[in-house]
Coordinates of C-alpha atoms in Angstrom, one line a residue:
Chain P
M26 CA 15.8 11.5 1.3
K27 CA 17.5 8.7 -0.7
K28 CA 16.8 8.5 -4.4
T29 CA 16.5 5.4 -6.6
P30 CA 18.2 5.4 -10.0
L31 CA 14.8 6.2 -11.5
Y32 CA 14.1 9.4 -9.5
D33 CA 14.5 11.8 -12.4
V34 CA 12.2 9.7 -14.5
H35 CA 9.5 9.9 -11.9
V36 CA 9.8 13.7 -11.7
V37 CA 9.6 14.0 -15.5
L38 CA 6.5 11.7 -15.5
G39 CA 4.8 14.0 -13.0
G40 CA 5.0 11.5 -10.2
K41 CA 3.8 12.9 -6.8
I42 CA 6.9 12.3 -4.7
I43 CA 6.6 11.3 -1.1
D44 CA 9.0 10.3 1.7
F45 CA 8.5 6.5 1.9
G46 CA 10.7 5.3 4.8
G47 CA 13.5 7.7 3.8
W48 CA 13.1 7.1 0.0
A49 CA 11.8 9.7 -2.4
L50 CA 9.3 7.7 -4.4
P51 CA 6.1 8.5 -6.4
V52 CA 2.9 7.7 -4.6
Q53 CA 1.1 8.1 -7.9
Y54 CA 1.5 9.6 -11.4
S55 CA -2.1 10.2 -12.5
S56 CA -4.4 8.6 -10.0
I57 CA -4.0 5.6 -7.7
L58 CA -7.3 4.2 -8.9
N59 CA -6.4 4.5 -12.6
E60 CA -3.0 2.9 -12.0
H61 CA -4.7 0.1 -9.9
H62 CA -7.2 -0.7 -12.7
A63 CA -4.4 -0.6 -15.3
V64 CA -2.5 -3.3 -13.5
R65 CA -5.6 -5.5 -13.1
N66 CA -6.6 -5.1 -16.8
A67 CA -3.4 -4.5 -18.7
A68 CA -0.1 -3.7 -17.0
G69 CA 1.7 -1.3 -14.7
L70 CA 5.4 -0.5 -14.3
F71 CA 6.8 0.1 -10.8
D72 CA 10.1 1.3 -9.5
V73 CA 11.0 -1.0 -6.6
S74 CA 14.7 -0.2 -6.5
H75 CA 14.3 0.7 -2.9
M76 CA 14.0 -2.9 -1.9
G77 CA 17.0 -4.3 -0.1
E78 CA 19.3 -7.0 -1.5
I79 CA 21.6 -9.0 0.8
L80 CA 24.0 -11.5 -0.8
I81 CA 24.9 -14.6 1.2
E82 CA 27.8 -16.7 0.0
G83 CA 29.8 -19.7 1.2
S84 CA 29.7 -23.4 1.6
G85 CA 27.4 -23.2 4.6
A86 CA 25.1 -20.6 3.1
K87 CA 22.1 -22.9 2.8
E88 CA 22.5 -24.2 6.3
F89 CA 22.8 -20.7 7.6
I90 CA 19.7 -19.4 5.8
Q91 CA 17.8 -22.5 7.0
Q92 CA 18.6 -21.4 10.6
M93 CA 17.4 -17.9 10.0
I94 CA 14.0 -18.3 8.2
T95 CA 10.8 -20.2 8.9
N96 CA 10.3 -21.7 5.5
D97 CA 12.3 -24.7 4.2
I98 CA 14.8 -24.3 1.5
S99 CA 16.4 -27.7 1.7
K100 CA 14.9 -28.8 -1.6
M101 CA 15.7 -25.5 -3.3
S102 CA 17.9 -25.4 -6.4
P103 CA 19.4 -22.6 -8.5
G104 CA 16.7 -20.6 -10.4
R105 CA 14.1 -21.0 -7.7
I106 CA 12.6 -18.5 -5.3
V107 CA 11.2 -19.1 -1.8
Y108 CA 9.1 -16.6 0.2
S109 CA 9.7 -16.7 3.9
P110 CA 9.2 -14.9 7.1
M111 CA 12.3 -14.4 9.4
C112 CA 11.6 -14.5 13.1
Y113 CA 13.0 -13.4 16.4
R114 CA 13.3 -16.0 19.2
S115 CA 10.0 -14.7 20.5
G116 CA 8.2 -15.8 17.3
G117 CA 7.7 -12.1 16.3
T118 CA 8.7 -11.2 12.8
V119 CA 12.0 -9.6 11.8
D120 CA 10.9 -9.3 8.2
D121 CA 9.4 -11.2 5.3
L122 CA 11.6 -11.8 2.3
L123 CA 12.4 -13.7 -0.9
V124 CA 15.3 -16.1 -1.1
Y125 CA 16.8 -16.4 -4.6
Q126 CA 19.2 -19.3 -5.1
L127 CA 21.7 -17.9 -7.5
D128 CA 24.1 -20.9 -7.4
T129 CA 25.0 -23.8 -5.2
N130 CA 26.5 -21.7 -2.4
R131 CA 25.1 -18.3 -3.4
Y132 CA 21.8 -16.8 -2.3
L133 CA 20.2 -13.4 -2.7
L134 CA 17.8 -12.2 0.0
V135 CA 15.4 -9.5 -1.1
V136 CA 14.0 -7.7 1.9
N137 CA 11.8 -4.7 2.7
A138 CA 13.5 -1.4 2.1
S139 CA 13.0 -0.1 5.6
N140 CA 14.3 -3.3 7.1
T141 CA 17.5 -3.7 5.1
Q142 CA 19.9 -2.5 7.8
K143 CA 18.0 -4.3 10.5
D144 CA 18.0 -7.5 8.6
Y145 CA 21.7 -7.2 7.7
D146 CA 22.6 -6.7 11.3
W147 CA 20.4 -9.6 12.4
L148 CA 21.9 -11.9 9.9
K149 CA 25.5 -10.9 10.8
D150 CA 24.8 -11.1 14.6
N151 CA 23.4 -14.6 14.3
C152 CA 25.9 -16.1 11.9
N153 CA 28.1 -18.6 13.7
I154 CA 29.0 -20.7 10.6
K155 CA 32.6 -20.2 9.4
G156 CA 33.3 -19.0 5.8
I157 CA 30.0 -17.2 5.2
S158 CA 30.0 -13.8 3.6
I159 CA 27.0 -11.5 4.1
K160 CA 26.9 -8.4 2.0
D161 CA 24.4 -5.6 1.6
V162 CA 24.4 -5.2 -2.2
S163 CA 21.2 -3.0 -2.4
A164 CA 22.9 -0.1 -4.0
D165 CA 24.2 -2.2 -6.9
Y166 CA 20.6 -2.9 -8.1
G167 CA 17.9 -1.1 -10.0
L168 CA 14.7 -3.1 -9.6
I169 CA 11.7 -2.7 -12.0
A170 CA 8.5 -4.6 -11.7
I171 CA 6.0 -5.0 -14.6
Q172 CA 2.7 -6.4 -13.3
G173 CA -0.5 -7.2 -14.9
P174 CA -2.0 -9.7 -17.4
A175 CA -0.2 -8.0 -20.4
S176 CA 3.2 -8.2 -18.7
Q177 CA 4.6 -11.2 -20.6
K178 CA 3.4 -10.0 -24.0
I179 CA 5.0 -6.6 -23.4
L180 CA 8.3 -7.9 -22.1
Q181 CA 8.6 -10.6 -24.8
N182 CA 8.9 -7.8 -27.4
L183 CA 12.2 -6.9 -25.8
T184 CA 13.9 -10.2 -25.5
S185 CA 14.4 -13.4 -27.4
T186 CA 14.4 -15.5 -24.3
P187 CA 11.0 -17.3 -24.1
L188 CA 9.5 -15.8 -21.0
E189 CA 6.7 -18.4 -20.7
D190 CA 9.4 -20.9 -19.6
I191 CA 10.0 -18.8 -16.5
R192 CA 7.3 -20.2 -14.2
F193 CA 5.8 -18.5 -11.1
F194 CA 8.5 -18.1 -8.4
R195 CA 11.3 -19.0 -10.7
F196 CA 13.9 -16.7 -12.2
L197 CA 16.5 -16.6 -15.0
D198 CA 19.7 -14.7 -14.8
N199 CA 21.6 -13.0 -17.6
V200 CA 18.6 -12.4 -19.8
E201 CA 19.1 -9.7 -22.4
V202 CA 16.1 -7.4 -22.2
A203 CA 16.2 -4.4 -24.6
G204 CA 20.0 -4.8 -24.6
V205 CA 20.2 -4.7 -20.8
N206 CA 21.5 -7.6 -18.8
A207 CA 18.7 -8.5 -16.4
M208 CA 17.8 -11.1 -13.8
V209 CA 14.2 -11.8 -14.7
S210 CA 12.0 -13.1 -11.9
R211 CA 8.3 -14.1 -12.2
T212 CA 7.2 -12.6 -8.9
G213 CA 5.4 -9.6 -7.7
Y214 CA 3.3 -7.9 -5.0
T215 CA 0.0 -7.2 -6.8
G216 CA -1.9 -10.5 -7.1
E217 CA -1.3 -10.4 -10.9
D218 CA 1.1 -12.2 -13.2
G219 CA 4.2 -10.2 -13.7
F220 CA 8.0 -10.0 -13.6
E221 CA 10.6 -8.2 -11.5
L222 CA 13.8 -7.3 -13.3
Y223 CA 17.0 -6.9 -11.4
V224 CA 19.5 -4.8 -13.3
A225 CA 22.7 -2.8 -12.7
A226 CA 21.7 0.5 -11.1
D227 CA 23.0 2.5 -14.0
Q228 CA 20.9 0.5 -16.5
A229 CA 17.5 1.1 -14.8
V230 CA 16.6 4.3 -16.7
R231 CA 17.3 2.7 -20.1
L232 CA 15.3 -0.4 -19.2
W233 CA 12.4 1.6 -17.8
E234 CA 12.1 3.7 -20.9
E235 CA 12.4 0.7 -23.3
I236 CA 9.6 -1.1 -21.4
M237 CA 7.3 1.9 -21.3
E238 CA 7.8 2.4 -25.0
A239 CA 7.1 -1.3 -25.8
G240 CA 4.1 -1.4 -23.5
H241 CA 2.4 1.8 -24.5
Q242 CA 0.0 0.2 -27.0
E243 CA -0.9 -2.6 -24.5
G244 CA -2.0 0.0 -22.0
L245 CA 1.1 -0.1 -19.8
V246 CA 1.2 2.8 -17.3
P247 CA 3.7 3.9 -14.7
A248 CA 2.3 3.0 -11.3
G249 CA 3.2 4.3 -7.9
L250 CA 3.3 3.2 -4.3
G251 CA -0.3 4.0 -3.8
A252 CA -1.5 1.5 -6.3
R253 CA 1.2 -1.0 -5.1
D254 CA -0.5 -0.8 -1.7
T255 CA -4.1 -1.1 -2.9
L256 CA -3.1 -4.0 -5.2
R257 CA -1.3 -6.0 -2.5
F258 CA -4.1 -5.2 -0.1
E259 CA -6.8 -6.7 -2.4
A260 CA -4.7 -9.8 -2.8
A261 CA -4.3 -9.8 1.0
L262 CA -0.5 -10.0 0.7
P263 CA 1.0 -8.9 4.0
L264 CA 2.8 -5.6 4.4
Y265 CA 5.6 -5.6 7.0
G266 CA 4.8 -3.0 9.7
Q267 CA 1.1 -3.7 9.3
E268 CA 0.3 -7.4 9.0
L269 CA 3.7 -8.4 10.3
S270 CA 5.9 -6.9 13.0
P271 CA 8.1 -7.8 15.9
N272 CA 4.9 -8.2 17.9
I273 CA 3.0 -10.3 15.3
S274 CA 4.1 -13.9 14.4
P275 CA 3.7 -15.3 11.0
L276 CA 1.3 -17.9 12.4
E277 CA -0.9 -15.1 13.7
A278 CA -0.7 -13.5 10.3
G279 CA -2.0 -16.7 8.7
L280 CA 1.3 -17.5 7.0
D281 CA 1.3 -21.1 8.3
R282 CA 2.3 -22.6 4.9
F283 CA 5.5 -20.6 5.0
V284 CA 6.4 -21.8 8.5
K285 CA 7.8 -25.4 8.6
L286 CA 7.7 -26.4 12.2
N287 CA 9.0 -29.9 11.4
K288 CA 12.2 -28.7 9.7
Q289 CA 15.6 -28.4 11.5
D290 CA 16.1 -25.8 14.1
F291 CA 15.6 -22.2 13.2
I292 CA 15.3 -19.0 15.2
G293 CA 11.8 -18.7 16.6
K294 CA 11.0 -22.3 16.2
D295 CA 10.4 -23.0 19.9
A296 CA 8.1 -20.0 20.3
L297 CA 6.1 -20.8 17.2
I298 CA 5.7 -24.5 18.2
K299 CA 4.4 -23.3 21.5
Q300 CA 2.0 -20.9 19.8
S301 CA 0.8 -23.7 17.5
E302 CA 0.4 -26.3 20.3
Q303 CA -1.3 -24.0 22.7
G304 CA -3.5 -22.5 20.0
L305 CA -3.4 -19.0 18.7
K306 CA -4.9 -16.3 20.9
R307 CA -5.4 -13.9 17.9
K308 CA -5.5 -14.2 14.2
L309 CA -5.4 -12.1 11.0
V310 CA -8.8 -12.0 9.3
G311 CA -10.4 -10.2 6.4
F312 CA -13.6 -8.2 6.9
E313 CA -16.0 -6.1 4.9
M314 CA -17.9 -3.1 6.2
I315 CA -21.6 -3.6 6.7
D316 CA -22.2 0.0 7.9
R317 CA -21.0 2.8 5.6
G318 CA -17.5 3.9 6.6
M319 CA -13.8 3.6 5.9
P320 CA -11.7 1.3 8.0
R321 CA -8.0 2.5 8.3
T322 CA -4.8 1.1 9.7
G323 CA -4.7 1.2 13.5
Y324 CA -8.5 1.6 14.1
K325 CA -9.6 -0.4 17.1
I326 CA -12.2 -3.1 17.0
Q327 CA -14.8 -3.9 19.6
A328 CA -17.3 -6.7 20.2
D329 CA -19.7 -6.9 23.1
G330 CA -18.3 -3.6 24.2
K331 CA -14.8 -4.9 24.7
E332 CA -11.7 -4.3 22.6
I333 CA -10.9 -7.4 20.6
G334 CA -8.3 -6.2 18.1
F335 CA -7.3 -3.6 15.5
V336 CA -7.2 -3.0 11.8
T337 CA -3.9 -3.7 10.1
S338 CA -4.8 -2.5 6.7
G339 CA -8.1 -1.0 5.5
G340 CA -9.8 1.0 2.8
L341 CA -11.5 0.7 -0.6
A342 CA -10.8 -2.4 -2.6
P343 CA -10.9 -0.8 -6.0
T344 CA -11.6 -3.9 -8.0
L345 CA -14.4 -5.0 -5.7
K346 CA -15.6 -1.5 -5.0
K347 CA -16.1 -2.4 -1.4
N348 CA -14.6 -1.1 1.8
V349 CA -12.7 -3.9 3.4
G350 CA -9.9 -4.5 5.8
L351 CA -7.4 -6.9 7.4
A352 CA -7.5 -7.1 11.2
L353 CA -5.8 -8.9 14.0
V354 CA -8.6 -10.0 16.3
K355 CA -9.0 -12.4 19.2
I356 CA -9.4 -15.9 18.0
Q357 CA -13.0 -16.3 19.2
H358 CA -14.0 -13.5 16.8
S359 CA -12.1 -14.8 13.8
N360 CA -14.6 -17.1 12.2
L361 CA -16.2 -16.4 8.8
G362 CA -19.4 -14.5 9.3
D363 CA -18.4 -13.2 12.8
E364 CA -19.5 -9.6 13.3
F365 CA -17.6 -6.8 15.2
F366 CA -17.4 -3.1 15.3
I367 CA -14.7 -0.9 13.9
Q368 CA -14.1 2.3 15.8
V369 CA -14.1 4.8 12.9
R370 CA -13.5 8.4 13.9
G371 CA -15.8 8.4 16.9
K372 CA -18.3 6.0 15.5
S373 CA -18.8 2.2 16.0
L374 CA -19.4 0.7 12.6
K375 CA -20.4 -2.9 12.0
A376 CA -18.2 -5.2 9.9
R377 CA -18.2 -8.9 9.1
V378 CA -15.4 -11.5 8.7
I379 CA -15.1 -12.7 5.1
K380 CA -12.5 -14.9 3.4
T381 CA -9.3 -13.7 1.9
P382 CA -7.8 -12.8 -0.5
F383 CA -10.4 -10.2 -1.4
Y384 CA -9.3 -10.5 -5.0
L385 CA -8.0 -13.6 -6.8
K386 CA -6.8 -13.3 -10.4
K387 CA -8.8 -15.2 -13.0
Chain X
M24 CA -4.6 24.9 -9.4
K25 CA -8.0 26.5 -9.8
I26 CA -9.2 29.3 -7.5
L27 CA -12.5 31.0 -8.2
E28 CA -12.7 34.8 -7.8
D29 CA -16.2 35.1 -6.3
L30 CA -15.8 32.6 -3.4
K31 CA -14.6 32.8 0.2
Y32 CA -12.0 30.4 1.5
A33 CA -11.2 28.9 4.9
K34 CA -7.8 27.7 6.2
G35 CA -9.1 24.1 6.1
H36 CA -9.3 24.5 2.3
E37 CA -13.1 24.8 2.3
W38 CA -14.7 27.2 -0.1
V39 CA -17.9 29.1 0.6
R40 CA -20.4 30.4 -2.0
V41 CA -22.9 32.9 -0.6
E42 CA -26.5 33.0 -1.9
G43 CA -28.5 35.4 0.3
N44 CA -28.2 33.9 3.8
R45 CA -27.3 30.5 2.5
A46 CA -23.6 29.4 2.4
Y47 CA -22.8 26.5 0.0
I48 CA -19.7 24.7 1.3
G49 CA -17.2 22.5 -0.5
I50 CA -13.5 21.7 -0.6
T51 CA -11.1 23.5 -2.9
D52 CA -9.2 22.2 -6.0
F53 CA -6.0 22.4 -3.9
A54 CA -7.6 20.1 -1.3
Q55 CA -8.9 17.5 -3.7
D56 CA -5.6 17.4 -5.5
E57 CA -3.8 16.8 -2.2
L58 CA -6.2 14.0 -1.2
G59 CA -6.1 12.2 -4.6
D60 CA -8.9 9.8 -5.6
I61 CA -11.8 10.5 -3.3
V62 CA -13.8 7.3 -2.5
Y63 CA -16.0 8.2 0.4
I64 CA -17.7 11.2 1.8
E65 CA -19.5 11.5 5.1
L66 CA -22.1 14.2 5.0
P67 CA -23.4 16.2 8.0
E68 CA -27.0 15.7 9.1
V69 CA -29.7 18.1 7.9
G70 CA -30.9 20.1 10.8
A71 CA -27.6 19.9 12.8
H72 CA -26.2 23.2 14.1
V73 CA -22.5 23.9 13.5
E74 CA -20.2 26.5 14.9
V75 CA -17.1 27.8 13.0
D76 CA -14.4 25.1 13.0
D77 CA -16.8 22.3 14.0
I78 CA -16.2 19.1 12.1
M79 CA -19.1 18.9 9.6
G80 CA -18.1 15.9 7.6
S81 CA -15.2 13.9 6.4
I82 CA -13.7 13.0 3.1
E83 CA -11.7 9.9 2.5
S84 CA -9.4 9.3 -0.5
V85 CA -7.6 6.0 -1.3
K86 CA -4.7 7.1 0.8
A87 CA -6.0 9.6 3.4
A88 CA -8.8 10.9 5.4
A89 CA -9.6 14.6 6.0
D90 CA -12.2 16.3 8.1
V91 CA -14.3 19.1 6.7
Y92 CA -14.6 22.1 9.1
A93 CA -17.5 24.5 9.2
P94 CA -16.3 27.8 7.8
V95 CA -19.4 29.6 9.2
S96 CA -21.9 28.9 11.9
G97 CA -25.5 28.0 11.4
E98 CA -27.9 25.2 10.6
I99 CA -27.3 22.6 8.0
V100 CA -30.3 22.9 5.7
E101 CA -29.2 20.8 2.7
V102 CA -26.6 18.2 1.9
N103 CA -25.4 17.0 -1.5
E104 CA -26.6 13.3 -1.4
E105 CA -25.2 12.7 -4.9
L106 CA -21.8 12.6 -3.3
E107 CA -22.7 9.5 -1.3
T108 CA -22.8 7.5 -4.4
S109 CA -20.4 9.6 -6.6
P110 CA -17.7 11.0 -4.3
E111 CA -15.4 11.3 -7.3
L112 CA -17.4 14.4 -8.4
V113 CA -15.3 16.3 -5.9
N114 CA -12.2 15.4 -7.8
E115 CA -13.8 16.2 -11.1
D116 CA -15.2 19.6 -10.3
P117 CA -14.6 20.6 -6.7
Y118 CA -16.3 24.0 -7.0
D119 CA -19.5 22.4 -8.4
A120 CA -19.6 19.5 -6.0
W121 CA -20.8 21.3 -2.9
I122 CA -21.1 19.3 0.3
A123 CA -23.6 21.1 2.4
V124 CA -25.6 24.3 2.7
V125 CA -25.5 26.3 6.0
E126 CA -28.2 28.8 6.9
M127 CA -25.9 31.4 8.4
A128 CA -26.4 32.6 11.9
D129 CA -24.1 35.5 11.5
S130 CA -23.0 36.6 8.0
G131 CA -20.4 38.8 9.6
E132 CA -18.3 35.6 10.0
L133 CA -17.6 35.8 6.3
D134 CA -15.2 38.6 6.9
N135 CA -12.9 36.2 8.7
L136 CA -12.5 34.1 5.6
M137 CA -10.0 34.7 2.8
D138 CA -10.7 36.1 -0.6
A139 CA -9.3 34.4 -3.7
E140 CA -6.1 36.4 -3.7
E141 CA -5.4 35.7 0.0
Y142 CA -6.2 32.0 -0.5
E143 CA -3.8 31.7 -3.4
K144 CA -1.0 33.1 -1.2
F145 CA -2.0 30.8 1.6
C146 CA -1.7 27.8 -0.7
E147 CA 1.7 28.9 -2.0
E148 CA 2.9 29.0 1.6
E149 CA 1.5 25.5 2.3
A150 CA 2.9 23.9 -0.8

């Protein structure tokens, strides 16, 4: 298994290490639920160094990225971040990613760890603009996320740069945090306020320890992949491989606002326009269990005795204390209040479509 | 990891505490630790008959689901309904939080289960 620069720290902290797509990462330190609640009420610190970073440089970089992703970065400027799906010609999803504009002709794509090589190849194979350099720079970075309402207060103790000036989906490069040079980004994957700090891989341990020390009194705890998943799930943020895949388009996943069908050509545009014009056949919905039971990823869903879809993510929403799920279902069963039956371990249990996100921060 | 001396253990990490002809059944400390935060428990029905290795319930944690297998055969005569509303009791004290009681059909089946020492070795091999 591959190790992040923070591997030894996780072991010392008692993290329960699992194989996460080839990476040795902690699923939890104390308890997924405790870590979840800490992030909702105070703050949690996550090692997300496994994420992939792909650097795209050159005078045609913006044009190239525009061709590759569904969102529109034409009005982007340095210091801004755009979230976007990236599609195949079929309209299915290659990945969902963040685009950081570092400079006029310099962009950093932050991609899902398990997709890094695939994305890199896809970008290379589809680049027909001269003078563009595409580099996988993932190994250069350590990436630490501090998430939760106390994040700014904690981090502000470690830097003289006013963090309140960094607005949501903006970033600032070359910020000195606890003596470490960091790119500070107001982003995250938990549905809470928070920051992601990109640092040189060999500085990650020092920064982690400084932040833990500074945040201890505010209730900061180390948080693992388990809480990261329950937090993003409550906020109904898509997870590649579950809500998005080569077989699921971003329109089906409800990501319409990140798909700009009226911008210039991009890969997948024709297929997505067709989907949009003909009307979707299936759609991602949120549901809550009416019967007692636990919906899980992959469970089939029936209505009127026929299969109508499947659960993409499911389980306890710890903040709501309800068993809920996300599901891809036939469009005629996707209206609020629609009822269907989740096939849970040999039983057919009733569920009802509710609005998403399940959790929205105050 | 806690293993109690006076209990019997099954390979599915269930424990059995025998009182007369009644077998109290729960899951072990090893099992609850592997599962993590337990958030849902499906209990068997009182009156149901189970054979050894039949599924007699399930336990769901935040991250996983596990079946509970009957370590002995017999009739389910009692279930711990408290676990329906407080499944976390299994994390807090797995040897107190019994799941169900089986009226044993054949107490000779207990001989097929592991004692504490054997179970400890079994866990070491699994870990």
